[in-house]
Amino acid sequence: MGVKSIFSIIFLLGTISFQGFAEPVEDKQALLDFLNNINHSRTLNWNEYSSVCNTWTGVTCSGDHSRVIALHLPGIGFRGEIPPNTLGQLSAVQILSLRSNAITSPFPSDFSKLENLTALYLQYNKFSGPLPIDFSVWKNLTIINLSNNGFNGSIPSSISKLTHLAALDLANNSLSGEIPDLNTSSLQHINLSNNLLNGTLPQSLRRFPNWAFSGNNISTENAIPPVFPPNNPPLRKSKKLSEPALLGIILGGSVVGFVLFALLMIVCYSKRDRETGFIVKSQKGEGSVKKTVSGSHDGSNRLVFFEGCSFAFDLEDLLRASAEVLGKGTFGTTYKAALEDATTLVVKRLKEVSLVRRDFEQQMQIVGQIRHENVAPLRAYYYSKDEKLMVYDFYGQGSVSSILHGRRGDGRVSLDWETRLRIALGAARGIAHIHTENGGKLVHGNIKASNIFLNSRRYGCVSDLGLGTLMTPTPMPMTRAAGYRAPEVTDTRKASQASDVYSFGVLLLELLTGKSPIHNTGGDEVIHLVRWVNSVVREEWTAEVFDVELLRYPNIEEEMVEMLQIGMNCVVKMPEQRPKMAEVVKMMESIQQVNTGNRPSSETKSEVSSSTPTPPAAAEMGSSSAQQ
Ligand SMILES: *[C@@H]1O[C@H](CO)[C@@H](O)[C@H](O)[C@H]1NC(C)=O
Ligand SMILES: *[C@@H]1O[C@H](CO)[C@@H](O)[C@H](O)[C@H]1NC(C)=O
Ligand SMILES: *[C@@H]1O[C@H](CO)[C@@H](O)[C@H](O)[C@H]1NC(C)=O
Ligand SMILES: *[C@@H]1O[C@H](CO)[C@@H](O)[C@H](O)[C@H]1NC(C)=O
Ligand SMILES: *[C@@H]1O[C@H](CO)[C@@H](O)[C@H](O)[C@H]1NC(C)=O
Ligand SMILES: *[C@@H]1O[C@H](CO)[C@@H](O)[C@H](O)[C@H]1NC(C)=O
Ligand SMILES: *[C@@H]1O[C@H](CO)[C@@H](O)[C@H](O)[C@H]1NC(C)=O
Ligand SMILES: *[C@@H]1O[C@H](CO)[C@@H](O)[C@H](O)[C@H]1NC(C)=O
Ligand SMILES: *[C@@H]1O[C@H](CO)[C@@H](O)[C@H](O)[C@H]1NC(C)=O
Ligand SMILES: *[C@@H]1O[C@H](CO)[C@@H](O)[C@H](O)[C@H]1NC(C)=O
């Protein structure tokens, strides 16, 4: 291990332990007041003399230990009312979970001071009385779960002012009256079932399935079940597109089917009155060769191939292909298409492209010219008024997301450290290369594990780049992709090279921890990986951050710690403080050298560690992995 890397570990440990001294004194007092004035059946290790931020169960502090920012106290057996002037004093708190207790309060009025609240989990308690009238005080509130309580009265219309609201669960309460028009486009999930609501369902909520309102006396007449998931805007109801909508209803749920076939048939037939067919154009560098399959008036509908494309297919072959839905993402739906000649392709159907043809084609030219070992090549694209398709190679092993998270447990081959390093290094090189394209301005914009594949040398290879600028700016959805999004990126168009670095950092943390960027902890709270890693690393430096599957490989602790350091550098909040992608590659390659050069065997390793001071991190990890 090089002197530099020892230094960086010591440095990392140093910054962690020096943070331990600060203490949010007022928040601590508020928490003690809360605990001392409410009955509870489980004991908590909270006391005046221990450090709130480092030891108290369920409490998470900000990075500088100045405030408490999250409180998770599910199932502690709290009974009775929340004492006033306690939790309401934690004004910096962002996540508050008191779920699964037996709290009988009305909704605490001093919660209105928690202005940074993003998630509120009070489900499974005995709260009663009305909901707060003014929800607009919680500007950043994203998730509200008040289900399974005894709240009554009506649903406040001020909820519609929550512009970030993604989930609203008020199910199984005693709420009455009519449902207000909750006009928040960010809403992804709603459950108002089992209440005493009446009246008709407002137009803005008709995109949600009927079960969300069941167990009430709500008239849902005229309500159409959603054809596409709520985050996809419904297709325009022009005559031409009613067919895809219909087919969407019929085929929407089926995984294997002739979806693509149907889709392209529609493209074909809906145009037939104006055009007689398609042009397949094959481009070879400058002198592009046009091959006309059949006549066309304006040459607008064509499958455009890029140089180096070894496929011999045209739109008609695609029409005959059987297709399988691989996934739905921020930018559209991806299908696996098996052609009759046994070629398999990936076809991406883009949604919400806002660019005119010329700009779209220009962007496709930039993306399509990229040839790099760690970038999945774009093979062809298709543009018409109603459909935009992109054609890629198919990677049989699936995405890094499916390799890493798929089928854990029974018989699954775990992803070893070498492979994870190669995935990370490959992806980093691919992204760094992308950042040199288009005069050094190209942005990937959608880096996530499900867009990284393994190339033939089993190094990471990035796909799906440069789509952000094609799209209508849409607020980023609350899907798994949200976990990769840099804090400054508020819509798909705001992506930058610095936000790519952030997303890559999340990917790196995902490879190290084996955890999804947004995951559940068994309960129903959503944990953001970046926050979680920060809090674990800050609180107690243990092997807890790393994927248990990695702990069984010997002699990789230093490498893991260094990778973690790089990952954490990439996910710092301020974009200008993040390293450039090329620097990230260099840092990772220096670890690779240690790694491939002469990785010490078990024996030489112990000699090395006896002659150098053993970093506490490695020592602790060694002991805890031995325990497992
Ligand atoms: C705790 O429970 C006991 C017995 O049920 C009751 O007498 C007491 O008032 C409760 N304390 C608080 C703070 O609610
Ligand atoms: C809310 O969060 C912002 C940004 O993190 C911070 O500047 C502000 O002080 C917080 N508000 C309170 C009341 O802590
Ligand atoms: C809440 O939102 C405001 C602006 O919308 C932002 O400045 C602030 O940082 C956010 N607070 C947190 C904790 O995210
Ligand atoms: C609804 O709440 C009541 C108590 O408040 C509980 O007994 C019942 O099981 C809940 N129903 C569902 C479907 O969760
Ligand atoms: C709500 O419940 C309380 C008792 O828990 C009752 O006094 C009040 O009248 C109820 N309000 C409505 C609007 O039903
Ligand atoms: C709210 O909590 C209930 C019960 O824990 C859970 O089933 C439901 O999925 C949660 N809703 C949301 C939107 O997270
Ligand atoms: C909606 O809430 C009801 C009542 O708690 C519950 O039975 C149902 O499973 C919920 N639906 C979903 C999809 O969470
Ligand atoms: C919903 O809000 C948008 C702006 O956020 C507004 O343009 C639209 O008219 C609203 N719709 C209704 C039904 O209030
Ligand atoms: C809905 O219920 C309330 C009482 O909860 C009643 O006053 C109102 O008339 C009802 N509205 C309709 C449309 O039935
Ligand atoms: C449901 O509401 C309608 C009016 O919206 C009313 O005529 C009917 O009696 C109500 N049914 C129940 C069971 O409350």
XYZ file of N, CA and C in Angstrom, residues 162-382:
663
model
N -48.137 21.944 -1.983
C -46.856 21.251 -1.796
C -46.319 20.828 -3.157
N -45.428 21.631 -3.685
C -44.994 21.383 -5.065
C -44.057 20.192 -5.199
N -43.533 19.691 -4.065
C -42.653 18.520 -4.165
C -43.345 17.231 -3.737
N -44.628 17.335 -3.412
C -45.296 16.165 -2.842
C -45.284 14.985 -3.810
N -44.764 13.864 -3.355
C -44.712 12.682 -4.211
C -45.646 11.596 -3.709
N -45.830 11.492 -2.405
C -46.687 10.431 -1.873
C -47.563 10.982 -0.761
N -48.844 10.663 -0.838
C -49.801 11.112 0.175
C -50.628 9.913 0.587
N -50.441 9.467 1.813
C -51.191 8.309 2.295
C -52.000 8.722 3.520
N -53.320 8.827 3.325
C -54.217 9.193 4.422
C -55.208 8.057 4.668
N -54.880 6.871 4.164
C -55.822 5.759 4.209
C -56.166 5.366 5.643
N -57.375 4.835 5.782
C -57.821 4.289 7.063
C -57.797 5.329 8.180
N -58.450 6.454 7.911
C -58.719 7.448 8.942
C -60.225 7.701 8.933
N -60.674 8.800 9.494
C -62.104 9.121 9.466
C -62.341 10.442 8.768
N -61.593 10.691 7.730
C -61.698 11.973 7.026
C -62.998 12.031 6.246
N -63.623 13.202 6.234
C -64.928 13.328 5.579
C -64.931 14.509 4.623
N -66.070 14.710 3.985
C -66.193 15.813 3.033
C -65.648 15.441 1.663
N -65.496 16.442 0.842
C -65.064 16.169 -0.527
C -63.544 16.208 -0.654
N -63.051 15.535 -1.663
C -61.604 15.543 -1.903
C -61.250 16.826 -2.654
N -60.322 17.632 -2.115
C -59.976 18.870 -2.828
C -59.197 18.567 -4.110
N -59.158 19.545 -4.974
C -58.427 19.380 -6.226
C -56.926 19.486 -5.944
N -56.300 18.357 -5.764
C -54.873 18.367 -5.422
C -54.050 18.457 -6.698
N -53.854 19.663 -7.110
C -53.228 19.886 -8.409
C -51.705 19.904 -8.268
N -51.114 18.799 -7.830
C -49.651 18.779 -7.801
C -49.168 17.719 -8.770
N -48.456 18.191 -9.777
C -48.019 17.266 -10.827
C -46.958 16.313 -10.302
N -46.330 16.647 -9.160
C -45.271 15.784 -8.647
C -45.828 14.510 -8.010
N -47.131 14.483 -7.712
C -47.703 13.358 -6.973
C -47.600 12.042 -7.749
N -47.024 11.044 -7.093
C -46.831 9.739 -7.730
C -47.722 8.673 -7.108
N -48.026 8.855 -5.825
C -48.723 7.807 -5.101
C -49.731 8.457 -4.169
N -50.948 7.952 -4.173
C -51.952 8.479 -3.246
C -52.798 7.320 -2.745
N -53.139 7.344 -1.474
C -54.063 6.355 -0.929
C -54.982 7.059 0.062
N -56.243 7.199 -0.341
C -57.227 7.852 0.525
C -58.302 6.849 0.931
N -58.021 5.575 0.748
C -59.061 4.558 0.950
C -59.471 4.465 2.420
N -60.627 3.879 2.636
C -61.173 3.682 3.987
C -61.269 4.958 4.803
N -61.975 5.928 4.259
C -62.322 7.127 5.006
C -63.821 7.362 4.848
N -64.284 8.549 5.115
C -65.715 8.853 4.996
C -65.915 9.939 3.947
N -65.083 9.901 2.930
C -65.114 10.962 1.925
C -66.318 10.785 1.007
N -66.819 11.901 0.487
C -67.948 11.814 -0.448
C -67.746 12.790 -1.609
N -68.743 12.925 -2.451
C -68.621 13.821 -3.600
C -67.985 13.128 -4.800
N -67.563 13.917 -5.769
C -66.959 13.318 -6.963
C -65.446 13.516 -6.951
N -64.798 12.642 -7.645
C -63.344 12.676 -7.693
C -62.888 13.829 -8.591
N -62.038 14.729 -8.074
C -61.582 15.841 -8.920
C -60.775 15.347 -10.125
N -60.868 16.136 -11.163
C -60.216 15.781 -12.417
C -58.728 15.457 -12.228
N -58.067 16.254 -11.394
C -56.611 16.120 -11.276
C -56.201 14.786 -10.682
N -57.131 14.060 -10.042
C -56.750 12.794 -9.410
C -57.224 11.585 -10.211
N -57.837 11.848 -11.369
C -58.403 10.722 -12.125
C -57.328 9.860 -12.757
N -56.094 10.360 -12.744
C -55.024 9.537 -13.312
C -54.630 8.401 -12.364
N -55.120 8.408 -11.127
C -54.751 7.347 -10.187
C -55.775 6.217 -10.228
N -55.347 5.022 -9.882
C -56.273 3.880 -9.937
C -57.380 3.996 -8.893
N -58.492 3.318 -9.163
C -59.662 3.452 -8.302
C -59.440 2.975 -6.875
N -58.571 1.982 -6.677
C -58.406 1.486 -5.308
C -57.926 2.563 -4.356
N -57.279 3.599 -4.886
C -56.752 4.654 -4.033
C -57.869 5.407 -3.316
N -59.103 5.263 -3.812
C -60.221 6.011 -3.238
C -61.311 5.079 -2.724
N -61.044 3.792 -2.705
C -62.076 2.829 -2.317
C -62.395 2.964 -0.826
N -63.507 2.380 -0.426
C -63.898 2.482 0.980
C -64.374 3.869 1.355
N -64.851 4.613 0.374
C -65.442 5.931 0.602
C -66.745 5.970 -0.179
N -67.438 7.091 -0.119
C -68.608 7.223 -0.987
C -68.282 8.259 -2.063
N -67.325 7.890 -2.898
C -66.849 8.795 -3.929
C -67.379 8.338 -5.277
N -67.892 9.288 -6.017
C -68.315 8.944 -7.352
C -67.120 9.080 -8.292
N -66.769 7.972 -8.919
C -65.630 8.026 -9.835
C -66.109 7.953 -11.269
N -67.372 8.326 -11.486
C -67.869 8.227 -12.850
C -67.055 9.147 -13.759
N -66.897 8.728 -14.955
C -66.015 9.349 -15.940
C -64.532 9.077 -15.666
N -64.268 8.492 -14.521
C -62.853 8.247 -14.237
C -62.358 7.099 -15.105
N -61.250 7.345 -15.800
C -60.691 6.324 -16.676
C -59.488 5.724 -15.955
N -59.377 4.415 -15.942
C -58.169 3.868 -15.329
C -56.954 4.317 -16.120
N -55.847 4.623 -15.457
C -54.706 5.161 -16.185
C -54.133 4.126 -17.139
N -53.820 4.601 -18.312
C -53.275 3.726 -19.334
C -51.796 3.539 -19.097
N -51.179 4.628 -18.744
C -49.751 4.587 -18.455
C -49.571 4.959 -16.998
N -48.433 4.587 -16.393
C -48.213 4.966 -15.003
C -48.322 6.476 -14.860
N -48.715 6.952 -13.673
C -49.013 8.363 -13.478
C -47.921 9.317 -13.929
N -46.651 8.902 -13.899
C -45.622 9.866 -14.271
C -45.498 10.045 -15.779
N -46.128 9.143 -16.544
C -46.175 9.374 -17.983
C -47.400 10.206 -18.278
N -47.263 11.328 -18.891
C -48.465 12.071 -19.241
C -49.260 11.250 -20.259
N -50.569 11.294 -20.154
C -51.363 10.519 -21.108
C -51.103 10.994 -22.531
N -51.170 10.056 -23.454
C -50.950 10.426 -24.842
C -52.044 11.377 -25.299
N -51.687 12.236 -26.208
C -52.669 13.186 -26.701
C -53.850 12.444 -27.305
N -55.002 13.005 -27.119
C -56.186 12.271 -27.541
C -56.579 12.601 -28.971
N -55.607 12.768 -29.821
C -55.946 12.975 -31.220
C -56.399 11.644 -31.796
N -57.083 11.724 -32.893
C -57.647 10.519 -33.454
C -56.559 9.488 -33.736
N -55.452 9.987 -34.208
C -54.366 9.110 -34.618
C -53.840 8.272 -33.461
N -53.828 8.874 -32.285
C -53.163 8.197 -31.186
C -54.097 7.415 -30.284
N -55.375 7.403 -30.631
C -56.257 6.634 -29.770
C -55.934 5.149 -29.875
N -55.377 4.745 -31.017
C -55.029 3.326 -31.154
C -53.918 2.889 -30.204
N -52.801 3.624 -30.163
C -51.798 3.221 -29.179
C -52.353 3.225 -27.769
N -53.222 4.190 -27.478
C -53.775 4.245 -26.138
C -54.557 2.978 -25.851
N -55.361 2.571 -26.838
C -56.128 1.343 -26.691
C -55.212 0.148 -26.503
N -54.200 0.096 -27.357
C -53.260 -1.011 -27.254
C -52.547 -0.983 -25.925
N -52.285 0.236 -25.445
C -51.667 0.375 -24.140
C -52.507 -0.310 -23.080
N -53.841 -0.144 -23.191
C -54.717 -0.782 -22.216
C -54.611 -2.291 -22.327
N -54.611 -2.752 -23.567
C -54.615 -4.199 -23.757
C -53.276 -4.812 -23.374
N -52.213 -4.154 -23.799
C -50.896 -4.771 -23.632
C -50.124 -4.228 -22.446
N -50.629 -3.132 -21.882
C -49.879 -2.407 -20.861
C -49.182 -3.286 -19.864
N -49.885 -4.258 -19.313
C -49.289 -5.038 -18.246
C -48.430 -6.189 -18.720
N -48.591 -6.619 -19.948
C -47.903 -7.843 -20.352
C -46.426 -7.603 -20.525
N -45.646 -8.506 -20.017
C -44.206 -8.337 -20.059
C -43.678 -8.806 -21.401
N -44.085 -9.976 -21.791
C -43.646 -10.476 -23.083
C -44.799 -10.295 -24.056
N -44.514 -9.767 -25.170
C -45.602 -9.617 -26.115
C -45.076 -9.043 -27.397
N -45.957 -8.675 -28.209
C -45.531 -8.089 -29.465
C -45.761 -6.591 -29.402
N -45.311 -6.041 -28.274
C -45.583 -4.643 -28.006
C -44.977 -3.760 -29.077
N -43.705 -4.008 -29.317
C -43.010 -3.161 -30.265
C -43.632 -3.287 -31.644
N -43.964 -4.526 -31.963
C -44.595 -4.816 -33.230
C -45.833 -3.949 -33.391
N -46.663 -4.009 -32.363
C -47.912 -3.262 -32.402
C -47.629 -1.774 -32.557
N -46.659 -1.354 -31.770
C -46.303 0.052 -31.766
C -45.903 0.539 -33.149
N -45.035 -0.243 -33.761
C -44.527 0.191 -35.050
C -45.577 0.051 -36.146
N -46.452 -0.924 -35.983
C -47.551 -1.050 -36.925
C -48.365 0.236 -36.917
N -48.556 0.750 -35.730
C -49.371 1.953 -35.617
C -48.672 3.133 -36.264
N -47.374 3.242 -35.978
C -46.610 4.307 -36.602
C -46.798 4.222 -38.104
N -46.692 2.997 -38.585
C -46.766 2.736 -40.006
C -48.137 3.101 -40.563
N -49.192 2.557 -39.921
C -50.521 2.761 -40.480
C -51.001 4.188 -40.331
N -50.601 4.813 -39.228
C -51.114 6.159 -39.021
C -50.528 7.119 -40.043
N -49.431 6.716 -40.677
C -48.802 7.576 -41.658
C -49.184 7.212 -43.085
N -49.872 6.075 -43.220
C -49.979 5.507 -44.549
C -50.659 6.445 -45.534
N -51.576 7.230 -45.001
C -52.293 8.117 -45.909
C -51.370 9.179 -46.511
N -50.303 9.506 -45.783
C -49.446 10.572 -46.267
C -48.200 10.054 -46.994
N -47.722 8.931 -46.561
C -46.476 8.441 -47.131
C -46.635 6.986 -47.526
N -45.802 6.564 -48.398
C -45.943 5.186 -48.837
C -44.980 4.238 -48.155
N -44.042 4.728 -47.418
C -43.130 3.790 -46.764
C -42.019 4.496 -46.038
N -40.949 3.794 -45.834
C -39.839 4.322 -45.054
C -38.549 4.275 -45.851
N -37.666 5.133 -45.468
C -36.333 5.081 -46.054
C -35.384 4.531 -45.016
N -34.563 3.605 -45.403
C -33.504 3.179 -44.508
C -32.221 3.796 -45.022
N -31.597 4.533 -44.184
C -30.412 5.268 -44.599
C -29.221 4.720 -43.841
N -28.187 4.373 -44.550
C -27.004 3.859 -43.876
C -25.889 4.865 -44.030
N -25.328 5.286 -42.912
C -24.322 6.329 -42.969
C -22.932 5.758 -42.816
N -22.060 6.162 -43.690
C -20.661 5.767 -43.534
C -19.837 7.051 -43.554
N -19.577 7.560 -42.395
C -18.779 8.780 -42.295
C -19.407 9.913 -43.069
N -18.613 10.555 -43.905
C -19.074 11.737 -44.633
C -20.060 11.341 -45.725
N -19.594 10.459 -46.585
C -20.417 10.097 -47.729
C -21.493 9.096 -47.344
N -22.632 9.596 -46.967
C -23.666 8.677 -46.514
C -24.394 8.070 -47.711
N -24.683 6.788 -47.553
C -25.334 6.060 -48.632
C -26.814 5.938 -48.307
N -27.631 6.403 -49.171
C -29.060 6.257 -48.930
C -29.583 5.041 -49.658
N -30.308 4.226 -48.914
C -30.883 3.051 -49.533
C -32.386 3.156 -49.389
N -33.030 3.371 -50.460
C -34.466 3.558 -50.380
C -35.165 2.216 -50.411
N -35.903 1.941 -49.364
C -36.641 0.692 -49.319
C -37.931 0.837 -50.098
N -38.575 1.912 -49.841
C -39.764 2.203 -50.633
C -39.932 3.712 -50.683
N -40.758 4.135 -51.529
C -40.868 5.565 -51.778
C -41.350 6.368 -50.579
N -40.984 7.602 -50.601
C -41.425 8.485 -49.526
C -41.507 9.890 -50.083
N -42.466 10.660 -49.588
C -42.615 12.008 -50.097
C -41.531 12.936 -49.594
N -41.313 12.905 -48.283
C -40.374 13.872 -47.751
C -39.182 13.217 -47.046
N -39.127 11.912 -47.065
C -37.999 11.221 -46.449
C -37.935 11.430 -44.949
N -39.072 11.712 -44.352
C -39.009 12.065 -42.941
C -38.905 10.855 -42.024
N -39.545 9.766 -42.391
C -39.525 8.611 -41.507
C -38.480 7.613 -41.949
N -37.415 7.539 -41.185
C -36.352 6.662 -41.609
C -35.592 6.182 -40.400
N -35.049 5.003 -40.546
C -34.186 4.443 -39.539
C -32.779 4.842 -39.964
N -32.093 5.603 -39.157
C -30.760 6.075 -39.521
C -29.714 5.256 -38.781
N -28.835 4.610 -39.552
C -27.800 3.770 -38.938
C -26.493 4.541 -38.819
N -25.682 4.155 -37.858
C -24.369 4.772 -37.722
C -23.292 3.844 -38.230
N -22.181 4.447 -38.521
C -21.026 3.711 -39.004
C -20.665 2.594 -38.027
N -20.232 1.479 -38.584
C -19.798 0.387 -37.721
C -20.955 -0.474 -37.254
N -22.115 -0.206 -37.793
C -23.256 -1.017 -37.394
C -23.263 -2.287 -38.220
N -23.153 -3.414 -37.524
C -23.057 -4.671 -38.257
C -24.431 -5.288 -38.471
N -25.457 -4.624 -38.012
C -26.784 -5.201 -38.166
C -27.284 -5.054 -39.592
N -27.952 -6.081 -40.031
C -28.601 -5.986 -41.323
C -30.097 -6.113 -41.086
N -30.716 -5.032 -40.724
C -32.155 -5.094 -40.531
C -32.752 -3.769 -40.969
N -34.006 -3.778 -41.216
C -34.665 -2.521 -41.501
C -35.929 -2.435 -40.668
N -36.654 -1.418 -40.890
C -37.824 -1.198 -40.064
C -38.805 -2.356 -40.155
N -38.849 -2.972 -41.342
C -39.795 -4.080 -41.487
C -39.398 -5.260 -40.625
N -38.070 -5.481 -40.487
C -37.630 -6.555 -39.592
C -38.030 -6.235 -38.164
N -37.854 -4.943 -37.811
C -38.267 -4.532 -36.472
C -39.762 -4.745 -36.277
N -40.503 -4.515 -37.360
C -41.948 -4.698 -37.278
C -42.310 -6.141 -36.962
N -41.498 -7.050 -37.483
C -41.798 -8.464 -37.270
C -41.206 -9.002 -35.971
N -40.364 -8.199 -35.302
C -39.669 -8.686 -34.115
C -40.637 -8.859 -32.952
N -40.316 -9.810 -32.095
C -41.072 -9.898 -30.855
C -40.343 -9.068 -29.819
N -41.091 -8.423 -28.988
C -40.472 -7.473 -28.060
C -40.881 -7.759 -26.634
N -39.969 -7.407 -25.759
C -40.189 -7.643 -24.336
C -39.830 -6.343 -23.628
N -40.648 -5.935 -22.702
C -40.342 -4.696 -21.984
C -39.198 -4.954 -21.008
N -38.112 -4.199 -21.170
C -36.989 -4.353 -20.244
C -37.107 -3.400 -19.071
N -37.659 -2.244 -19.312
C -37.772 -1.299 -18.205
C -38.362 0.014 -18.656
N -38.874 0.745 -17.679
C -39.391 2.074 -17.956
C -38.564 3.055 -17.161
N -38.052 4.059 -17.799
C -37.179 4.988 -17.106
C -37.618 6.417 -17.276
N -36.745 7.310 -16.871
C -37.029 8.735 -16.942
C -37.359 9.174 -18.361
N -36.653 8.575 -19.325
C -36.767 9.078 -20.688
C -37.635 8.225 -21.592
N -38.155 7.129 -21.092
C -39.001 6.323 -21.940
C -38.921 4.853 -21.587
N -39.480 4.035 -22.463
C -39.553 2.601 -22.209
C -38.557 1.871 -23.097
N -37.895 0.862 -22.537
C -36.895 0.108 -23.272
C -37.421 -1.296 -23.548
N -37.268 -1.715 -24.792
C -37.714 -3.041 -25.184
C -36.526 -3.866 -25.660
N -36.611 -5.167 -25.429
C -35.663 -6.081 -26.047
C -36.378 -6.641 -27.268
N -35.762 -6.494 -28.423
C -36.419 -6.952 -29.642
C -35.607 -8.076 -30.264
N -36.224 -9.228 -30.451
C -35.543 -10.362 -31.065
C -35.972 -10.444 -32.527
N -34.999 -10.222 -33.419
C -35.315 -10.276 -34.845
C -35.388 -11.728 -35.295
N -35.964 -11.915 -36.476
C -36.131 -13.291 -36.950
C -34.804 -13.977 -37.209
N -33.766 -13.192 -37.542
C -32.464 -13.821 -37.788
C -31.671 -14.007 -36.496
N -32.345 -14.025 -35.382
C -31.741 -14.298 -34.074
C -30.898 -13.140 -33.537
N -30.864 -12.014 -34.249
C -30.204 -10.844 -33.675
C -31.100 -10.284 -32.573
N -30.464 -9.875 -31.490
C -31.241 -9.243 -30.432
C -30.778 -7.806 -30.261
N -31.731 -6.917 -30.143
C -31.438 -5.491 -30.034
C -32.177 -4.905 -28.859
N -31.741 -3.717 -28.490
C -32.503 -2.966 -27.505
C -33.071 -1.740 -28.208
N -34.374 -1.569 -28.095
C -35.013 -0.409 -28.703
C -35.595 0.453 -27.596
N -35.226 1.698 -27.617
C -35.739 2.616 -26.608
C -36.754 3.542 -27.250
N -37.932 3.593 -26.667
C -38.989 4.465 -27.177
C -39.020 5.700 -26.282
N -38.607 6.820 -26.825
C -38.503 8.038 -26.025
C -39.862 8.676 -25.839
N -40.034 9.289 -24.681
C -41.265 10.039 -24.496
C -40.911 11.512 -24.314
N -41.829 12.354 -24.615
C -41.684 13.782 -24.352
C -40.451 14.424 -24.966
N -40.168 14.106 -26.223
C -39.077 14.786 -26.889
C -39.577 16.152 -27.331
N -38.859 17.186 -26.934
C -39.363 18.525 -27.253
C -38.645 19.138 -28.444
N -37.554 18.491 -28.907
C -36.764 19.101 -29.967
C -37.410 18.892 -31.325
N -37.177 19.836 -32.202
C -37.589 19.638 -33.581
C -36.604 18.675 -34.230
N -37.017 18.149 -35.385
C -36.242 17.112 -36.032
C -34.761 17.464 -36.172
N -34.470 18.690 -36.622
C -33.087 19.021 -36.918
C -32.214 18.950 -35.666
N -32.719 19.503 -34.567
C -31.953 19.494 -33.327
C -31.810 18.075 -32.780
N -32.885 17.313 -32.930
C -32.842 15.921 -32.484
C -31.767 15.170 -33.251
N -31.772 15.339 -34.586
C -30.799 14.630 -35.406
C -29.383 15.069 -35.079
N -29.228 16.356 -34.809
C -27.902 16.854 -34.463
C -27.377 16.170 -33.195
N -28.253 16.074 -32.198
C -27.849 15.428 -30.948
C -27.553 13.950 -31.182
N -28.354 13.293 -32.022
C -28.120 11.887 -32.338
C -26.769 11.707 -33.027
N -26.406 12.676 -33.898
C -25.112 12.598 -34.583
C -23.977 12.652 -33.564
N -24.098 13.547 -32.594
C -23.048 13.663 -31.580
C -22.922 12.355 -30.813
N -24.059 11.854 -30.348
C -24.048 10.639 -29.531
C -23.641 9.430 -30.377
N -24.150 9.384 -31.615
C -23.917 8.225 -32.463
C -22.480 8.085 -32.943
N -21.726 9.186 -32.939
C -20.337 9.118 -33.401
C -19.406 8.553 -32.331
N -19.867 8.521 -31.100
C -18.961 8.117 -30.019
C -18.655 6.627 -30.109
N -17.381 6.335 -30.228
C -16.962 4.932 -30.197
C -15.891 4.797 -29.127
N -16.218 4.144 -28.053
C -15.280 3.974 -26.948
C -15.608 2.654 -26.283
N -14.598 1.989 -25.852
C -14.767 0.674 -25.251
C -15.748 0.686 -24.070
N -15.841 1.814 -23.393
C -16.695 1.877 -22.207
C -17.976 2.682 -22.411
N -18.336 2.875 -23.694
C -19.605 3.552 -23.984
C -20.406 2.654 -24.919
N -21.627 2.316 -24.526
C -22.462 1.464 -25.378
C -22.827 2.244 -26.636
N -22.486 1.704 -27.811
C -22.718 2.466 -29.034
C -24.198 2.563 -29.407
N -24.583 3.744 -29.860
C -25.918 3.918 -30.435
C -25.836 3.402 -31.869
N -26.686 2.464 -32.235
C -26.600 1.855 -33.560
C -27.458 2.585 -34.587
N -28.623 3.005 -34.170
C -29.538 3.624 -35.132
C -30.593 4.408 -34.374
N -31.256 5.296 -35.090
C -32.383 5.974 -34.466
C -33.477 6.194 -35.490
N -34.626 6.555 -34.983
C -35.782 6.756 -35.830
C -36.528 7.967 -35.314
